[in-house]
């Protein structure tokens, strides 16, 4: 079932493999031997919040618990802004983005930029306005940057699951002192789930690769997730699962009140924790299963879970029919 | 050179454009960054239309690979931006060899044909133009390329150009959303109809203008007219004004809304959008002829 979904995705957004490439990259085999091993264990913090009110204190507590020091640093916040539909849960909630911006400013960050490169729309101005993010950020000393349009630098990929040698990537991401990824937790009809690792797609510049960013889909969505996670590792991830999305995500699903945030330095551990919370067996997500032990920790025995007990947040999210095979036993 | 009688919005946009030009003669997407192809092409078009003397040597000397313009000097080819250059140089350059070479290079590129996907309604065998070489065809690069090729070959018809344009038109018609209009290029997935977007609807309509009586085009045009101010951004409002203007519709509210949005956001500093907005202000005088085919 999953294999069929992956093949369909390739056909959907890219198809017949190896004719691509040009100067983007030469085809090469994947060699992961140069990667540093994951730490013995990864801390993942779960924080409860039933709504989006007064999140600054909650986020500040999380940054302290994870010992994220932003003093004097240039901080880049990367939310997940995809499309606007009223009353949907497609995007990272603007109030969470504002709360994180406020928290890092209060913690002494020298500069804060909210940066996103939407993959389906080239009109970030519209998304920022329609979602209400512009209003939320109006009184904060924070800039908004369109990563689709930023200057780019060629970066060698640290793994080569896509078969690519390098990508052109935004200098603002590469040069930031601290990158904080702010994904929305959603089911995803091609990848199974979109969260910490998949959120990195928004760092690939549309002005170079187009809308959608076909080069990523062309070489396999799971492969792209792995290469981007290996290469563009954020310093910390804060997942918006206060209102998540279930069903036919990432756009056409329905909101699901889940009531928590997940924070961690290891995006693999964060994704594994979120997968378990929504009833997905992490080993059954291809990209997560391949990332485990290579790019981070996914096993429960290698995740030190702090904050709220994970047992408090256990759901069985509705999924696309093609993704039903991802469910945990009993999920 | 703004010209007496230019509205304050146009004067402000033009001043911003002139201020953001780089020393190499090109324009960046965002001020003080590297020159990129799309903002450079649209800035030259907008200033030319505003009767400001422009020097197109940055485009003439822009680095190419296999005849295709690179997005950045050390970067990749983006077919949509190349197609825009192939189109705009037909209006602003006296050197006809430039658009001739650009259109010829454009005709050498085709999007990949794919087998039919059960998850999709569209016909993936149709081939238009991709964003990047070797990948699948999408609405925006196909639309810009269609206009550029059709316009160039209007006076010099060839079988190759004609067949590419016909297939591109079929592709664009096939990718229309059920309720009218276009998004990036998937009108439906997994049985769900997806929504159109204002900028891509406007660009597709420009490409399909010669088929203005086709029901799909009429539906898209009606959609755009109805939703013209729904997406409050410089890009959406400018492209809506330009596309509807090509169809002979003048909506005074668009210019007023554009002015309001500019005052609030300055279009997030997007120079390509600033240039399109300036073209939306000045191009009205000749019915946006630069985007006609």
Coordinates of C-alpha atoms in Angstrom, one line a residue:
Chain A
X1 CA 0.0 0.0 0.0
X2 CA 2.7 2.4 1.0
X3 CA 4.9 1.6 -2.0
X4 CA 1.9 2.3 -4.2
X5 CA 1.5 5.7 -2.5
X6 CA 5.1 6.5 -3.0
X7 CA 5.0 5.6 -6.7
X8 CA 1.9 7.6 -7.1
X9 CA 3.6 10.6 -5.5
X10 CA 6.5 10.3 -8.0
X11 CA 4.0 10.2 -10.9
X12 CA 2.0 13.0 -9.3
X13 CA 4.8 15.5 -8.9
X14 CA 7.7 14.4 -11.0
X15 CA 7.8 11.1 -12.6
X16 CA 10.4 9.4 -14.6
X17 CA 13.5 9.7 -12.6
X18 CA 17.0 10.2 -14.0
X19 CA 16.6 12.6 -16.8
X20 CA 16.7 15.6 -14.5
X21 CA 19.6 17.2 -12.9
X22 CA 21.5 19.6 -15.1
X23 CA 23.9 21.5 -12.9
X24 CA 21.8 21.0 -9.8
X25 CA 23.8 17.9 -9.2
X26 CA 25.4 14.9 -10.6
X27 CA 23.9 11.6 -9.8
X28 CA 25.8 9.9 -7.0
X29 CA 25.5 7.0 -4.7
X30 CA 24.5 7.5 -1.1
X31 CA 27.3 7.2 1.4
X32 CA 26.3 8.0 5.0
X33 CA 29.5 6.8 6.6
X34 CA 30.7 10.4 7.2
X35 CA 27.7 11.4 9.4
X36 CA 28.3 11.8 13.1
X37 CA 26.4 9.2 15.1
X38 CA 23.3 10.3 16.9
X39 CA 23.6 11.0 20.6
X40 CA 22.9 8.1 23.1
X41 CA 19.6 9.7 23.8
X42 CA 17.5 12.7 22.8
X43 CA 15.5 14.9 25.1
X44 CA 11.9 15.6 23.9
X45 CA 9.7 17.9 25.9
X46 CA 5.9 17.7 25.8
X47 CA 4.0 20.8 27.0
X48 CA 0.2 21.0 27.4
X49 CA -1.8 23.9 26.1
X50 CA -5.5 23.7 25.3
X51 CA -5.4 26.9 23.3
X52 CA -3.2 29.5 21.8
X53 CA -3.4 32.0 24.6
X54 CA -0.4 33.0 26.8
X55 CA 2.1 30.7 25.0
X56 CA 5.1 33.0 25.5
X57 CA 5.6 31.7 29.0
X58 CA 5.2 28.1 27.9
X59 CA 7.7 28.5 25.1
X60 CA 10.2 30.3 27.4
X61 CA 10.0 27.4 29.8
X62 CA 10.7 25.0 27.0
X63 CA 13.7 26.9 25.8
X64 CA 15.1 26.9 29.3
X65 CA 14.5 23.2 29.8
X66 CA 16.2 22.4 26.6
X67 CA 19.0 24.8 27.4
X68 CA 18.6 26.8 24.2
X69 CA 20.7 30.0 24.7
X70 CA 19.7 32.7 22.2
X71 CA 21.5 35.6 23.9
X72 CA 23.0 37.9 21.4
X73 CA 22.2 35.5 18.6
X74 CA 20.5 35.9 15.2
X75 CA 17.5 33.7 15.3
X76 CA 15.5 32.4 12.3
X77 CA 12.0 31.0 12.9
X78 CA 10.7 28.7 10.2
X79 CA 7.0 28.1 10.5
X80 CA 4.8 26.0 8.2
X81 CA 2.7 28.3 5.9
X82 CA 1.2 26.4 3.0
X83 CA -2.2 27.7 2.0
X84 CA -5.0 29.7 3.6
X85 CA -8.5 28.3 4.2
X86 CA -10.6 29.9 6.9
X87 CA -11.1 27.7 10.0
X88 CA -8.6 25.2 8.8
X89 CA -5.5 23.9 10.6
X90 CA -3.1 24.0 7.6
X91 CA -0.6 26.4 9.0
X92 CA 1.4 26.9 12.1
X93 CA -0.8 29.1 14.2
X94 CA 0.2 32.8 14.1
X95 CA -0.1 33.1 17.8
X96 CA 2.5 30.4 18.4
X97 CA 4.8 32.0 15.9
X98 CA 4.3 35.3 17.7
X99 CA 4.9 33.7 21.1
X100 CA 8.1 32.1 20.0
X101 CA 9.3 35.4 18.5
X102 CA 8.4 37.2 21.7
X103 CA 10.1 34.5 23.9
X104 CA 13.4 34.6 22.0
X105 CA 13.4 38.4 22.1
X106 CA 12.8 38.4 25.8
X107 CA 15.6 35.8 26.1
X108 CA 18.0 38.2 24.6
X109 CA 18.1 37.4 20.9
X110 CA 19.8 40.1 18.8
X111 CA 17.7 39.6 15.7
X112 CA 14.6 37.6 15.0
X113 CA 13.3 36.8 11.5
X114 CA 10.3 34.8 10.6
X115 CA 11.2 33.0 7.3
X116 CA 9.2 30.7 5.1
X117 CA 9.2 29.6 1.5
X118 CA 5.8 28.2 0.8
X119 CA 5.8 25.3 -1.7
X120 CA 2.5 25.7 -3.5
X121 CA 2.1 29.5 -3.5
X122 CA 4.6 32.0 -4.4
X123 CA 2.7 34.7 -2.6
X124 CA 4.0 34.9 0.9
X125 CA 2.5 38.4 1.4
X126 CA -0.9 37.0 0.9
X127 CA -0.4 34.1 3.3
X128 CA 1.1 36.4 6.0
X129 CA -1.9 38.7 5.7
X130 CA -4.7 36.2 5.3
X131 CA -3.5 34.0 8.2
X132 CA -3.3 37.0 10.5
X133 CA 0.4 36.6 11.1
X134 CA 1.1 40.1 9.9
X135 CA -1.2 41.4 12.7
X136 CA 0.4 39.2 15.3
X137 CA 3.9 40.4 14.4
X138 CA 3.0 44.1 13.9
X139 CA 4.2 45.2 17.4
X140 CA 7.1 42.9 17.6
X141 CA 10.6 43.8 16.4
X142 CA 10.6 41.0 13.9
X143 CA 11.2 40.8 10.2
X144 CA 9.4 38.5 7.7
X145 CA 11.5 37.0 5.0
X146 CA 10.4 35.1 1.9
X147 CA 12.9 32.2 1.7
X148 CA 11.8 31.5 -1.8
X149 CA 13.4 34.8 -2.8
X150 CA 16.5 34.9 -0.6
X151 CA 20.0 34.8 -1.9
X152 CA 21.2 31.3 -2.4
X153 CA 24.4 29.4 -1.9
X154 CA 25.3 25.9 -3.2
X155 CA 25.4 23.5 -0.4
X156 CA 26.7 19.9 -0.6
X157 CA 24.1 17.5 0.7
X158 CA 25.3 15.4 3.7
X159 CA 23.4 12.4 2.5
X160 CA 22.4 11.5 -1.1
X161 CA 19.1 9.6 -0.9
X162 CA 17.9 11.7 -3.8
X163 CA 21.0 11.0 -5.8
X164 CA 21.8 14.7 -5.8
X165 CA 25.2 16.2 -4.9
X166 CA 24.0 19.6 -3.8
X167 CA 21.2 22.1 -3.7
X168 CA 21.1 25.9 -3.8
X169 CA 19.8 27.0 -0.4
X170 CA 18.9 30.3 1.3
X171 CA 21.8 32.2 2.9
X172 CA 19.6 33.5 5.7
X173 CA 19.0 29.9 6.9
X174 CA 22.7 28.9 6.4
X175 CA 24.0 32.0 8.2
X176 CA 21.5 32.1 11.1
X177 CA 23.0 31.4 14.6
X178 CA 19.9 29.6 15.7
X179 CA 17.2 28.1 13.5
X180 CA 14.0 27.2 15.2
X181 CA 11.6 25.1 13.1
X182 CA 7.9 25.5 13.9
X183 CA 6.0 22.8 12.0
X184 CA 2.3 22.0 12.2
X185 CA 1.5 18.4 13.1
X186 CA -0.5 17.0 10.2
X187 CA -1.2 13.7 8.5
X188 CA 0.0 13.8 4.9
X189 CA -1.5 11.9 2.0
X190 CA 1.9 11.2 0.4
X191 CA 4.5 11.1 3.3
X192 CA 2.2 9.8 6.0
X193 CA 2.9 12.6 8.4
X194 CA 4.4 16.1 8.1
X195 CA 6.1 17.5 11.1
X196 CA 9.7 18.4 12.1
X197 CA 11.6 16.8 9.2
X198 CA 9.1 17.5 6.4
X199 CA 8.9 21.2 7.4
X200 CA 12.4 21.7 6.0
X201 CA 10.9 21.6 2.4
X202 CA 10.0 25.2 3.0
X203 CA 13.7 26.1 3.1
X204 CA 14.2 25.1 -0.5
X205 CA 13.9 28.2 -2.7
X206 CA 11.0 28.3 -5.1
X207 CA 12.7 31.0 -7.2
X208 CA 15.3 28.4 -8.1
X209 CA 13.2 25.2 -8.1
X210 CA 9.7 26.4 -8.8
X211 CA 6.2 25.9 -7.3
X212 CA 5.8 23.2 -6.3
X213 CA 9.5 22.4 -5.6
X214 CA 9.4 19.6 -8.2
X215 CA 13.0 18.7 -7.8
X216 CA 12.3 17.3 -4.3
X217 CA 9.3 15.3 -5.4
X218 CA 10.9 14.1 -8.5
X219 CA 13.5 12.2 -6.6
X220 CA 11.1 10.8 -4.0
X221 CA 9.6 12.7 -1.1
X222 CA 11.0 10.4 1.5
X223 CA 14.5 10.8 0.0
X224 CA 14.2 14.5 0.0
X225 CA 13.1 14.6 3.6
X226 CA 16.2 12.6 4.6
X227 CA 18.7 14.7 2.7
X228 CA 17.2 18.0 3.9
X229 CA 17.2 16.8 7.5
X230 CA 20.8 15.7 7.3
X231 CA 21.9 19.0 5.7
X232 CA 19.6 21.7 7.2
X233 CA 19.3 20.5 10.8
X234 CA 17.5 23.1 12.8
X235 CA 18.8 23.8 16.3
X236 CA 15.4 23.2 17.9
X237 CA 11.9 22.2 16.8
X238 CA 8.7 23.4 18.4
X239 CA 5.7 21.5 17.0
X240 CA 2.2 23.1 16.9
X241 CA -0.1 20.2 18.0
X242 CA -2.5 22.4 19.9
X243 CA -4.9 22.1 17.0
X244 CA -3.4 19.6 14.6
X245 CA -4.8 18.2 11.3
X246 CA -6.0 14.6 10.6
X247 CA -7.4 12.9 7.5
X248 CA -6.5 14.0 4.1
X249 CA -3.6 16.4 5.1
X250 CA -1.6 18.4 4.5
X251 CA -4.2 20.8 3.1
X252 CA -7.6 19.1 2.8
X253 CA -7.7 17.4 6.2
X254 CA -9.7 18.5 9.2
X255 CA -8.6 20.2 12.4
X256 CA -8.1 18.0 15.5
X257 CA -7.7 19.5 18.9
X258 CA -4.7 17.7 20.4
X259 CA -3.7 20.2 23.1
X260 CA 0.1 20.0 23.2
X261 CA 3.4 21.3 21.9
X262 CA 6.5 19.1 21.4
X263 CA 10.0 20.6 21.6
X264 CA 13.4 19.0 21.0
X265 CA 16.8 19.4 19.4
X266 CA 16.6 16.1 17.6
X267 CA 14.0 16.3 14.7
X268 CA 13.9 12.5 14.4
X269 CA 13.1 12.1 18.0
X270 CA 10.5 14.9 17.8
X271 CA 8.8 13.2 14.8
X272 CA 8.9 9.8 16.4
X273 CA 7.2 11.3 19.5
X274 CA 4.6 13.0 17.4
X275 CA 3.9 9.9 15.3
X276 CA 3.2 7.9 18.4
X277 CA 1.0 10.6 19.8
X278 CA -1.3 10.4 16.7
X279 CA -1.4 6.7 16.4
X280 CA 1.3 6.1 13.7
X281 CA 4.0 3.5 14.2
X282 CA 7.3 5.4 13.5
X283 CA 8.9 2.4 11.9
X284 CA 6.2 2.4 9.3
X285 CA 7.0 5.9 8.1
X286 CA 9.6 5.2 5.5
X287 CA 11.6 8.4 6.1
X288 CA 11.5 8.1 9.9
X289 CA 12.5 4.5 9.8
X290 CA 15.5 5.2 7.6
X291 CA 16.4 8.3 9.7
X292 CA 16.4 6.3 13.0
X293 CA 19.9 5.7 14.2
X294 CA 21.3 7.6 11.2
X295 CA 20.1 11.2 11.7
X296 CA 18.6 10.9 15.2
X297 CA 16.8 8.7 17.6
X298 CA 13.4 7.3 17.1
X299 CA 13.2 4.4 19.5
X300 CA 11.4 5.0 22.8
X301 CA 14.4 3.6 24.7
X302 CA 16.6 6.4 23.2
X303 CA 14.2 9.3 23.8
X304 CA 14.2 10.9 27.2
X305 CA 10.8 12.3 27.3
X306 CA 10.3 15.2 29.7
X307 CA 7.4 17.5 30.6
X308 CA 3.9 16.1 30.4
X309 CA 3.6 12.3 30.3
X310 CA 3.2 11.2 26.7
X311 CA 0.4 8.9 27.8
X312 CA -1.7 12.0 28.3
X313 CA -1.7 12.6 24.6
X314 CA -2.6 9.5 22.7
X315 CA -4.8 9.8 19.7
X316 CA -5.8 7.7 16.7
X317 CA -5.9 10.3 13.9
X318 CA -7.9 9.7 10.9
X319 CA -5.7 9.0 7.8
X320 CA -6.0 8.9 4.1
X321 CA -7.0 5.4 3.0
X322 CA -3.6 4.9 1.4
X323 CA -1.9 5.6 4.7
X324 CA -4.0 3.3 6.9
X325 CA -1.1 0.8 7.0
X326 CA 0.9 3.2 9.1
X327 CA -1.2 2.8 12.2
X328 CA 0.3 1.5 15.4
X329 CA -1.1 -1.8 16.6
X330 CA -4.3 -1.0 18.5
X331 CA -4.1 2.5 17.1
Chain B
X1 CA 11.1 60.8 -15.4
X2 CA 8.1 59.8 -13.5
X3 CA 6.0 62.1 -15.6
X4 CA 3.5 64.6 -14.4
X5 CA 0.2 62.9 -14.1
X6 CA 1.6 59.6 -12.7
X7 CA -0.3 58.6 -9.6
X8 CA 1.5 58.7 -6.3
X9 CA 1.6 54.9 -6.2
X10 CA 3.5 54.7 -9.4
X11 CA 5.9 57.4 -8.3
X12 CA 6.6 55.5 -5.1
X13 CA 7.0 52.2 -6.9
X14 CA 9.3 53.7 -9.5
X15 CA 11.5 55.4 -6.9
X16 CA 11.8 52.1 -5.0
X17 CA 12.8 50.3 -8.2
X18 CA 15.4 52.8 -9.0
X19 CA 16.8 52.6 -5.5
X20 CA 17.0 48.8 -5.5
X21 CA 19.0 48.4 -8.7
X22 CA 22.3 46.8 -8.2
X23 CA 25.6 48.1 -9.5
X24 CA 25.7 45.3 -12.1
X25 CA 22.6 46.8 -13.7
X26 CA 20.3 44.0 -12.5
X27 CA 17.7 43.8 -9.7
X28 CA 17.5 41.5 -6.7
X29 CA 14.3 40.0 -5.4
X30 CA 15.1 41.7 -2.1
X31 CA 17.1 44.9 -1.7
X32 CA 20.9 44.6 -1.4
X33 CA 20.9 41.0 -2.5
X34 CA 22.3 39.4 -5.7
X35 CA 20.7 40.3 -9.1
X36 CA 18.2 37.7 -10.3
X37 CA 16.5 37.2 -13.6
X38 CA 12.8 37.7 -12.8
X39 CA 13.0 41.0 -11.0
X40 CA 15.5 42.3 -13.6
X41 CA 13.2 41.4 -16.5
X42 CA 10.1 42.9 -14.8
X43 CA 12.0 46.0 -13.6
X44 CA 13.2 46.7 -17.1
X45 CA 9.7 46.2 -18.5
X46 CA 8.1 48.4 -15.9
X47 CA 10.6 51.3 -16.3
X48 CA 10.4 51.1 -20.1
X49 CA 6.6 51.3 -20.0
X50 CA 7.0 54.3 -17.6
X51 CA 9.1 55.9 -20.3
X52 CA 12.2 55.7 -18.2
X53 CA 15.3 55.1 -20.3
X54 CA 16.4 51.5 -19.7
X55 CA 19.6 49.7 -20.5
X56 CA 18.9 46.1 -21.4
X57 CA 22.6 45.1 -21.5
X58 CA 22.2 43.2 -18.3
X59 CA 19.9 40.8 -20.1
X60 CA 22.0 40.7 -23.2
X61 CA 25.0 39.7 -21.2
X62 CA 23.2 37.6 -18.6
X63 CA 25.0 34.2 -18.3
X64 CA 23.4 31.3 -20.1
X65 CA 23.7 27.6 -20.3
X66 CA 22.7 25.8 -23.5
X67 CA 21.1 29.1 -24.6
X68 CA 19.0 29.3 -21.4
X69 CA 19.4 32.2 -19.0
X70 CA 20.5 31.3 -15.5
X71 CA 18.4 32.5 -12.6
X72 CA 21.5 33.7 -10.7
X73 CA 25.0 34.2 -12.1
X74 CA 26.2 31.0 -10.4
X75 CA 22.8 29.2 -10.4
X76 CA 20.3 27.2 -12.2
X77 CA 18.0 27.6 -15.2
X78 CA 14.4 28.4 -14.2
X79 CA 12.3 28.1 -17.4
X80 CA 9.6 30.5 -16.2
X81 CA 12.1 33.3 -15.8
X82 CA 13.8 32.5 -19.1
X83 CA 10.4 32.6 -20.8
X84 CA 9.6 36.0 -19.2
X85 CA 12.9 37.3 -20.7
X86 CA 12.0 35.8 -24.1
X87 CA 8.7 37.6 -23.9
X88 CA 9.7 40.9 -22.5
X89 CA 12.7 41.4 -24.8
X90 CA 10.3 41.3 -27.7
X91 CA 8.8 44.6 -26.4
X92 CA 11.8 46.4 -25.0
X93 CA 14.8 45.4 -27.1
X94 CA 15.7 46.7 -30.5
X95 CA 18.0 43.8 -30.9
X96 CA 15.8 41.1 -32.4
X97 CA 18.5 38.5 -32.1
X98 CA 17.9 38.4 -28.3
X99 CA 14.3 37.2 -28.3
X100 CA 15.0 35.0 -31.3
X101 CA 17.7 33.1 -29.3
X102 CA 15.7 33.0 -26.2
X103 CA 12.6 31.6 -27.9
X104 CA 14.7 29.0 -29.8
X105 CA 16.2 27.8 -26.5
X106 CA 12.8 27.6 -25.0
X107 CA 11.5 25.4 -27.8
X108 CA 14.3 22.9 -27.1
X109 CA 12.9 22.2 -23.6
X110 CA 9.8 20.1 -22.8
X111 CA 8.2 19.0 -19.6
X112 CA 8.3 15.3 -18.8
X113 CA 5.3 13.2 -19.9
X114 CA 4.0 10.8 -17.2
X115 CA 1.7 7.9 -17.1
X116 CA -1.8 8.7 -15.8
X117 CA -1.9 8.8 -12.0
X118 CA -5.0 7.3 -10.3
X119 CA -4.9 10.0 -7.8
X120 CA -5.3 12.8 -10.3
X121 CA -7.8 13.9 -12.9
X122 CA -5.4 15.8 -15.2
X123 CA -3.8 14.3 -18.3
X124 CA -0.1 13.9 -17.4
X125 CA 0.8 12.9 -20.9
X126 CA 0.5 16.5 -22.1
X127 CA 3.8 18.3 -22.3
X128 CA 4.3 22.0 -21.7
X129 CA 7.2 23.6 -19.9
X130 CA 8.7 22.7 -16.4
X131 CA 10.2 25.0 -13.8
X132 CA 13.5 23.1 -14.1
X133 CA 14.8 21.0 -16.9
X134 CA 13.8 17.4 -17.0
X135 CA 10.9 17.7 -14.6
X136 CA 7.1 17.8 -15.0
X137 CA 5.1 20.7 -16.6
X138 CA 3.4 23.3 -14.4
X139 CA 1.0 26.1 -15.1
X140 CA 3.2 29.1 -14.6
X141 CA 6.3 28.2 -16.8
X142 CA 4.0 26.8 -19.4
X143 CA 1.9 30.0 -19.5
X144 CA 4.9 32.3 -19.8
X145 CA 6.5 30.1 -22.4
X146 CA 3.3 29.9 -24.4
X147 CA 2.9 33.7 -24.6
X148 CA 6.6 34.1 -25.6
X149 CA 6.6 31.5 -28.3
X150 CA 3.2 32.4 -29.7
X151 CA 4.1 36.1 -29.9
X152 CA 7.5 35.5 -31.5
X153 CA 6.2 33.1 -34.1
X154 CA 3.1 35.1 -34.9
X155 CA 5.0 36.7 -37.8
X156 CA 7.3 33.8 -38.4
X157 CA 5.2 30.6 -38.1
X158 CA 6.9 27.3 -37.8
X159 CA 5.3 23.9 -37.4
X160 CA 7.3 23.2 -34.3
X161 CA 6.3 26.4 -32.5
X162 CA 2.7 25.9 -33.5
X163 CA 2.5 22.4 -32.3
X164 CA 4.2 23.3 -29.0
X165 CA 1.7 26.2 -28.5
X166 CA -1.3 23.9 -29.3
X167 CA -0.2 21.3 -26.8
X168 CA 0.6 23.9 -24.1
X169 CA -2.9 25.4 -24.6
X170 CA -4.4 21.9 -24.2
X171 CA -2.4 21.4 -21.0
X172 CA -3.5 24.7 -19.5
X173 CA -7.1 24.0 -20.3
X174 CA -6.8 20.5 -18.8
X175 CA -5.3 21.9 -15.6
X176 CA -8.1 24.4 -14.9
X177 CA -9.9 24.0 -11.6
X178 CA -13.5 22.8 -11.7
X179 CA -14.8 26.1 -10.3
X180 CA -12.8 28.1 -12.7
X181 CA -9.2 29.5 -12.6
X182 CA -5.9 27.8 -12.0
X183 CA -3.6 27.0 -9.2
X184 CA 0.1 25.9 -9.6
X185 CA -1.0 23.0 -11.7
X186 CA -3.0 20.3 -9.8
X187 CA -6.7 21.0 -10.1
X188 CA -7.7 18.0 -8.1
X189 CA -6.1 15.2 -6.0
X190 CA -7.6 12.1 -4.4
X191 CA -11.0 13.1 -5.5
X192 CA -10.8 16.6 -3.9
X193 CA -11.2 19.7 -6.1
X194 CA -8.4 22.1 -5.3
X195 CA -8.9 25.9 -5.3
X196 CA -7.6 28.3 -7.9
X197 CA -5.2 31.0 -7.0
X198 CA -5.4 34.6 -8.2
X199 CA -1.8 35.1 -9.6
X200 CA -1.7 31.7 -11.5
X201 CA -5.2 32.3 -12.8
X202 CA -4.1 35.7 -14.2
X203 CA -1.0 34.2 -15.8
X204 CA -2.9 31.3 -17.4
X205 CA -5.6 33.7 -18.7
X206 CA -2.9 35.8 -20.4
X207 CA -1.6 32.7 -22.1
X208 CA -5.1 31.6 -23.2
X209 CA -6.2 35.1 -24.3
X210 CA -6.5 34.0 -28.0
X211 CA -9.0 31.3 -26.8
X212 CA -11.1 33.9 -24.9
X213 CA -14.4 32.3 -26.1
X214 CA -13.5 28.8 -24.8
X215 CA -15.8 27.9 -21.9
X216 CA -12.8 27.1 -19.6
X217 CA -11.3 30.5 -20.3
X218 CA -14.6 32.3 -19.8
X219 CA -15.0 30.5 -16.5
X220 CA -11.5 31.4 -15.4
X221 CA -12.0 35.0 -16.4
X222 CA -15.3 35.2 -14.5
X223 CA -13.5 33.6 -11.5
X224 CA -10.7 36.2 -11.6
X225 CA -13.1 39.1 -12.0
X226 CA -15.1 37.9 -8.9
X227 CA -12.1 37.1 -6.8
X228 CA -9.8 39.9 -8.0
X229 CA -9.4 41.5 -4.6
X230 CA -9.6 38.4 -2.4
X231 CA -5.9 37.8 -2.2
X232 CA -4.6 41.1 -0.8
X233 CA -1.0 41.2 -2.0
X234 CA 1.0 43.2 -4.5
X235 CA 1.4 40.1 -6.7
X236 CA -2.2 39.1 -6.8
X237 CA -3.7 42.6 -7.3
X238 CA -1.1 43.5 -10.0
X239 CA -1.6 40.3 -12.0
X240 CA -5.4 40.5 -11.7
X241 CA -5.3 44.1 -13.0
X242 CA -3.0 43.2 -15.9
X243 CA -4.9 40.0 -16.9
X244 CA -8.3 41.6 -16.7
X245 CA -7.0 44.6 -18.5
X246 CA -5.9 42.4 -21.4
X247 CA -9.5 41.1 -21.5
X248 CA -10.7 44.7 -21.7
X249 CA -11.9 44.9 -18.1
X250 CA -11.0 47.9 -16.0
X251 CA -11.7 47.6 -12.3
X252 CA -10.9 50.9 -10.5
X253 CA -11.0 49.1 -7.1
X254 CA -7.9 47.1 -7.9
X255 CA -5.7 50.2 -8.2
X256 CA -7.1 51.6 -4.9
X257 CA -6.6 48.3 -3.1
X258 CA -3.1 48.0 -4.5
X259 CA -2.2 51.4 -3.1
X260 CA -3.6 50.4 0.3
X261 CA -1.6 47.2 0.3
X262 CA 1.6 49.0 -0.7
X263 CA 1.1 51.4 2.1
X264 CA 0.7 48.6 4.6
X265 CA 3.3 46.1 3.5
X266 CA 5.4 47.5 0.7
X267 CA 4.9 44.0 -0.8
X268 CA 7.4 42.6 1.8
X269 CA 10.1 44.2 -0.3
X270 CA 9.6 41.9 -3.2
X271 CA 11.2 43.8 -6.1
X272 CA 9.6 41.6 -8.8
X273 CA 6.2 42.4 -7.4
X274 CA 7.0 46.1 -7.1
X275 CA 8.0 46.0 -10.8
X276 CA 4.8 44.2 -11.8
X277 CA 2.7 46.7 -9.8
X278 CA 4.4 49.6 -11.6
X279 CA 3.7 47.9 -14.9
X280 CA 0.1 47.4 -13.8
X281 CA -0.1 51.2 -13.3
X282 CA 1.5 52.3 -16.6
X283 CA 0.7 49.4 -18.9
X284 CA -2.9 50.2 -18.9
X285 CA -2.3 52.8 -21.5
X286 CA -1.5 50.2 -24.2
X287 CA -3.7 47.4 -22.7
X288 CA -0.6 45.7 -21.3
X289 CA 0.6 44.9 -24.8
X290 CA 3.9 43.4 -23.5
X291 CA 2.0 40.4 -22.3
X292 CA -0.1 40.0 -25.5
X293 CA 0.5 37.3 -28.0

